[in-house]
Short mmCIF file of C-alpha atoms in Angstrom, two decimals:
data_model
loop_
_atom_site.label_atom_id
_atom_site.label_comp_id
_atom_site.label_asym_id
_atom_site.label_seq_id
_atom_site.Cartn_x
_atom_site.Cartn_y
_atom_site.Cartn_z
CA MET Q 269 -9.19 -31.15 141.96
CA ASP Q 270 -6.87 -30.41 144.86
CA TYR Q 271 -5.39 -26.97 145.41
CA LYS Q 272 -3.71 -24.75 147.97
CA VAL Q 273 -4.92 -21.25 148.80
CA LEU Q 274 -2.20 -18.70 148.15
CA ASP Q 275 -1.19 -16.56 151.11
CA MET Q 276 -1.07 -13.12 149.49
CA GLU Q 277 1.29 -11.75 152.11
CA LYS Q 278 3.84 -14.41 151.20
CA TYR Q 279 3.21 -14.37 147.45
CA TYR Q 280 6.43 -13.37 145.69
CA ARG Q 281 4.49 -11.17 143.23
CA LYS Q 282 2.07 -9.62 145.74
CA ASP Q 283 2.78 -5.96 144.85
CA ILE Q 284 2.77 -6.71 141.13
CA TYR Q 285 -0.45 -8.69 141.55
CA ARG Q 286 -2.19 -5.78 143.25
CA HIS Q 287 -1.07 -3.35 140.54
CA PHE Q 288 -2.20 -5.47 137.60
CA THR Q 289 -5.54 -6.48 139.14
CA MET Q 290 -6.44 -2.96 140.27
CA ASP Q 291 -4.55 -0.21 138.44
CA CYS Q 292 -3.52 -1.68 135.11
CA LYS Q 293 -5.56 -4.71 134.08
CA CYS Q 294 -3.78 -6.38 131.20
CA SER Q 295 -2.20 -9.54 129.87
CA VAL Q 296 1.16 -10.59 128.44
CA MET Q 297 1.33 -12.51 125.17
CA ILE Q 298 4.35 -13.80 123.30
CA THR Q 299 4.46 -15.64 119.98
CA SER Q 300 7.67 -17.50 119.19
CA LYS Q 301 8.75 -20.29 116.86
CA ILE Q 302 9.94 -23.50 118.48
CA ASP Q 303 11.89 -26.27 116.81
CA VAL Q 304 9.71 -29.39 116.62
CA SER Q 305 11.92 -31.36 114.21
CA GLU Q 306 12.70 -34.07 116.77
CA LEU Q 307 9.09 -34.32 117.96
CA VAL Q 308 7.86 -34.72 114.37
CA ALA Q 309 10.49 -37.43 113.76
CA TYR Q 310 9.54 -39.12 117.05
CA SER Q 311 5.85 -39.14 116.06
CA LYS Q 312 6.60 -40.69 112.67
CA GLN Q 313 9.01 -43.23 114.17
CA THR Q 314 6.52 -44.39 116.80
CA GLY Q 315 3.42 -44.15 114.60
CA THR Q 316 1.81 -41.74 117.06
CA LYS Q 317 -0.02 -38.46 116.53
CA PHE Q 318 2.08 -35.30 116.66
CA TYR Q 319 -0.91 -33.34 117.99
CA ILE Q 320 -1.30 -35.54 121.07
CA ASN Q 321 2.45 -35.73 121.62
CA PHE Q 322 2.62 -31.94 121.62
CA LEU Q 323 -0.31 -31.71 124.05
CA TYR Q 324 1.52 -34.11 126.35
CA VAL Q 325 4.79 -32.15 126.46
CA LEU Q 326 2.91 -28.86 126.72
CA THR Q 327 0.79 -29.96 129.67
CA LYS Q 328 3.78 -31.57 131.36
CA ALA Q 329 5.77 -28.34 130.99
CA LEU Q 330 2.99 -26.19 132.48
CA ASN Q 331 2.68 -28.53 135.46
CA THR Q 332 6.28 -27.91 136.50
CA ARG Q 333 5.68 -24.40 137.85
CA ASP Q 334 2.99 -22.95 140.13
CA ASP Q 335 2.63 -19.76 138.04
CA TYR Q 336 0.88 -21.77 135.32
CA LYS Q 337 -1.50 -23.57 137.68
CA MET Q 338 -3.26 -20.61 139.28
CA ARG Q 339 -6.90 -19.56 139.28
CA TYR Q 340 -9.01 -16.96 141.01
CA LEU Q 341 -12.12 -18.47 142.63
CA TYR Q 342 -14.74 -15.73 142.43
CA GLN Q 343 -17.26 -17.10 144.92
CA GLU Q 344 -14.63 -17.76 147.58
CA ASP Q 345 -12.52 -14.68 146.71
CA LYS Q 346 -9.39 -16.83 146.76
CA LEU Q 347 -6.31 -17.13 144.61
CA VAL Q 348 -5.40 -20.81 144.42
CA VAL Q 349 -2.71 -23.03 142.95
CA PHE Q 350 -3.89 -26.42 141.71
CA ASP Q 351 -1.85 -29.55 142.34
CA LYS Q 352 -2.32 -30.36 138.67
CA ILE Q 353 -3.60 -28.52 135.62
CA ASN Q 354 -5.22 -30.39 132.73
CA THR Q 355 -5.83 -29.55 129.11
CA ALA Q 356 -9.00 -28.26 127.44
CA HIS Q 357 -8.43 -28.62 123.70
CA TYR Q 358 -10.66 -28.87 120.64
CA VAL Q 359 -12.00 -31.14 117.90
CA PHE Q 360 -12.93 -29.43 114.64
CA HIS Q 361 -15.97 -30.68 112.72
CA GLU Q 362 -15.49 -30.29 108.98
CA ASP Q 363 -19.21 -30.58 108.19
CA THR Q 364 -20.35 -27.75 110.47
CA GLU Q 365 -17.05 -25.82 110.72
CA THR Q 366 -17.50 -25.69 114.49
CA PHE Q 367 -15.57 -26.97 117.48
CA THR Q 368 -16.22 -29.19 120.48
CA VAL Q 369 -14.22 -28.76 123.67
CA VAL Q 370 -12.24 -31.86 124.68
CA TYR Q 371 -11.29 -32.20 128.35
CA THR Q 372 -8.32 -34.50 128.91
CA GLU Q 373 -6.91 -35.15 132.37
CA PHE Q 374 -3.14 -35.07 132.48
CA SER Q 375 -0.98 -37.99 133.52
CA GLU Q 376 2.81 -37.98 133.56
CA ASP Q 377 2.58 -41.53 132.28
CA TYR Q 378 2.86 -40.87 128.54
CA GLN Q 379 0.92 -43.93 127.39
CA ALA Q 380 -1.89 -43.32 129.88
CA PHE Q 381 -2.24 -39.72 128.67
CA TYR Q 382 -2.03 -40.72 125.00
CA ASP Q 383 -4.74 -43.36 125.30
CA ARG Q 384 -6.99 -41.09 127.36
CA CYS Q 385 -6.62 -38.24 124.89
CA CYS Q 386 -7.47 -40.52 121.92
CA ALA Q 387 -10.62 -41.72 123.70
CA ASP Q 388 -11.67 -38.17 124.67
CA MET Q 389 -11.24 -36.94 121.10
CA GLU Q 390 -13.21 -39.83 119.63
CA LYS Q 391 -16.07 -39.11 122.03
CA ALA Q 392 -16.05 -35.43 121.09
CA LYS Q 393 -16.27 -36.30 117.39
CA GLN Q 394 -19.68 -37.87 118.02
CA THR Q 395 -21.31 -34.58 119.00
CA ARG Q 396 -21.66 -31.13 117.49
CA SER Q 397 -22.26 -29.27 120.75
CA TYR Q 398 -19.62 -26.87 122.01
CA GLY Q 399 -19.42 -28.80 125.27
CA LEU Q 400 -18.03 -26.06 127.52
CA ASP Q 401 -18.13 -27.18 131.17
CA GLY Q 402 -17.77 -24.32 133.63
CA SER Q 403 -17.35 -26.70 136.56
CA LYS Q 404 -13.93 -27.83 135.31
CA LEU Q 405 -11.59 -25.32 136.93
CA ASN Q 406 -8.12 -26.85 136.79
CA TYR Q 407 -7.87 -26.70 133.01
CA PHE Q 408 -6.00 -24.41 130.61
CA ASP Q 409 -7.03 -23.61 127.05
CA ALA Q 410 -4.98 -25.23 124.26
CA SER Q 411 -5.97 -24.49 120.68
CA TYR Q 412 -4.35 -25.66 117.43
CA ILE Q 413 -4.72 -23.40 114.38
CA SER Q 414 -3.97 -26.10 111.84
CA TRP Q 415 -4.60 -24.06 108.69
CA LEU Q 416 -1.88 -21.45 109.13
CA SER Q 417 1.72 -21.00 110.15
CA TYR Q 418 1.23 -17.54 111.60
CA GLU Q 419 3.63 -14.81 112.73
CA ALA Q 420 1.55 -13.27 115.52
CA LEU Q 421 -1.72 -13.83 117.36
CA HIS Q 422 -3.70 -11.85 119.90
CA VAL Q 423 -6.37 -13.08 122.31
CA GLU Q 424 -8.56 -10.34 123.77
CA LEU Q 425 -10.31 -10.84 127.13
CA PRO Q 426 -12.09 -7.53 127.89
CA ASP Q 427 -13.49 -8.82 131.20
CA GLY Q 428 -10.73 -11.30 131.90
CA HIS Q 429 -8.56 -9.34 134.32
CA LEU Q 430 -8.92 -12.19 136.83
CA HIS Q 431 -8.59 -15.01 134.29
CA PHE Q 432 -5.30 -16.66 135.24
CA PRO Q 433 -5.02 -20.05 133.43
CA PRO Q 434 -2.67 -19.88 130.43
CA ILE Q 435 -4.15 -19.68 126.94
CA ILE Q 436 -1.93 -21.53 124.48
CA ASN Q 437 -2.26 -21.48 120.69
CA TRP Q 438 -0.05 -23.01 118.02
CA GLY Q 439 -0.09 -23.18 114.26
CA LYS Q 440 1.19 -25.34 111.42
CA TYR Q 441 4.88 -26.20 111.50
CA HIS Q 442 6.94 -25.34 108.43
CA SER Q 443 10.43 -25.96 107.08
CA GLU Q 444 12.97 -23.21 107.67
CA ASN Q 445 16.72 -23.64 107.14
CA GLY Q 446 16.38 -27.41 107.25
CA ARG Q 447 14.44 -27.43 110.53
CA LEU Q 448 10.72 -27.72 111.31
CA LEU Q 449 9.55 -24.63 113.17
CA MET Q 450 6.13 -24.10 114.71
CA PRO Q 451 4.58 -20.85 115.98
CA VAL Q 452 3.41 -21.05 119.57
CA THR Q 453 1.58 -18.28 121.45
CA VAL Q 454 1.41 -18.09 125.23
CA ARG Q 455 -1.05 -15.65 126.81
CA MET Q 456 -1.08 -15.03 130.56
CA ASN Q 457 -2.51 -12.47 132.96
CA HIS Q 458 0.09 -9.82 133.80
CA ALA Q 459 -0.89 -10.02 137.49
CA ILE Q 460 0.70 -13.47 137.78
CA ALA Q 461 3.14 -13.44 134.88
CA ASP Q 462 5.63 -11.13 133.22
CA GLY Q 463 7.94 -11.56 130.26
CA TYR Q 464 10.17 -13.92 132.20
CA VAL Q 465 7.37 -16.28 133.26
CA VAL Q 466 5.86 -16.34 129.77
CA SER Q 467 9.28 -16.91 128.16
CA LYS Q 468 9.96 -19.67 130.67
CA ALA Q 469 6.97 -21.59 129.30
CA PHE Q 470 8.72 -21.86 125.92
CA LEU Q 471 11.98 -23.02 127.51
CA LEU Q 472 10.19 -25.64 129.60
CA LEU Q 473 8.28 -26.83 126.54
CA GLU Q 474 11.49 -27.29 124.56
CA LYS Q 475 13.01 -29.17 127.48
CA GLU Q 476 10.04 -31.57 127.68
CA ILE Q 477 10.22 -32.24 123.94
CA GLU Q 478 13.90 -33.13 124.32
CA ARG Q 479 13.15 -35.33 127.33
CA LEU Q 480 10.38 -37.31 125.59
CA VAL Q 481 12.57 -37.97 122.55
CA GLU Q 482 15.58 -38.95 124.71
CA GLU Q 483 13.53 -41.36 126.82
CA THR Q 484 12.35 -43.12 123.67
CA GLU Q 485 15.90 -43.37 122.32
CA LEU Q 486 17.07 -44.92 125.60
CA MET Q 487 14.36 -47.59 125.40
CA ASP Q 488 15.36 -48.56 121.84
#
């Protein structure tokens, strides 16, 4: 869990950061539909799970920019940027209608990440505990709402004005004008992100989907 401590005097958002951590504590959240037609086709073609493939491109996208890898360390009173951010996602238990947190370390090697994620999910299925681990700091929250293709979503963090990791949600994809569209919600703290930074997450995600599909086509 390597990180660098941010020099606030050199931070490009230092004045904005001070305003939104002191005067106006709030977050920025955008829900938008992204085209996952190619990723769905890729998953079917390769016999792999769409859910894990989406987690891979999502985590890869968020690791391309420091804004998505930040965290405030309360005890040290430091704002840090991790070298790598991993994914904390969830397994749903039908029998108890509860969730277990699944921690999967990211690897740019697709197969390594895929295999690791499968193993982590299988392990989580064996328990019914929530499994939240507060010692894991370089993780962002990724939650799939599989029952609904929603139009909007809001995540409220009343005491989360120093919570900086992204919170990502997505719903069921659906057919629209011959394409498969999926709602994705990106929530970030306004101190470290504005509309541009949040919007950029969607653009980076779409780019990583395209890249994964293209790399597979080149290997065929």
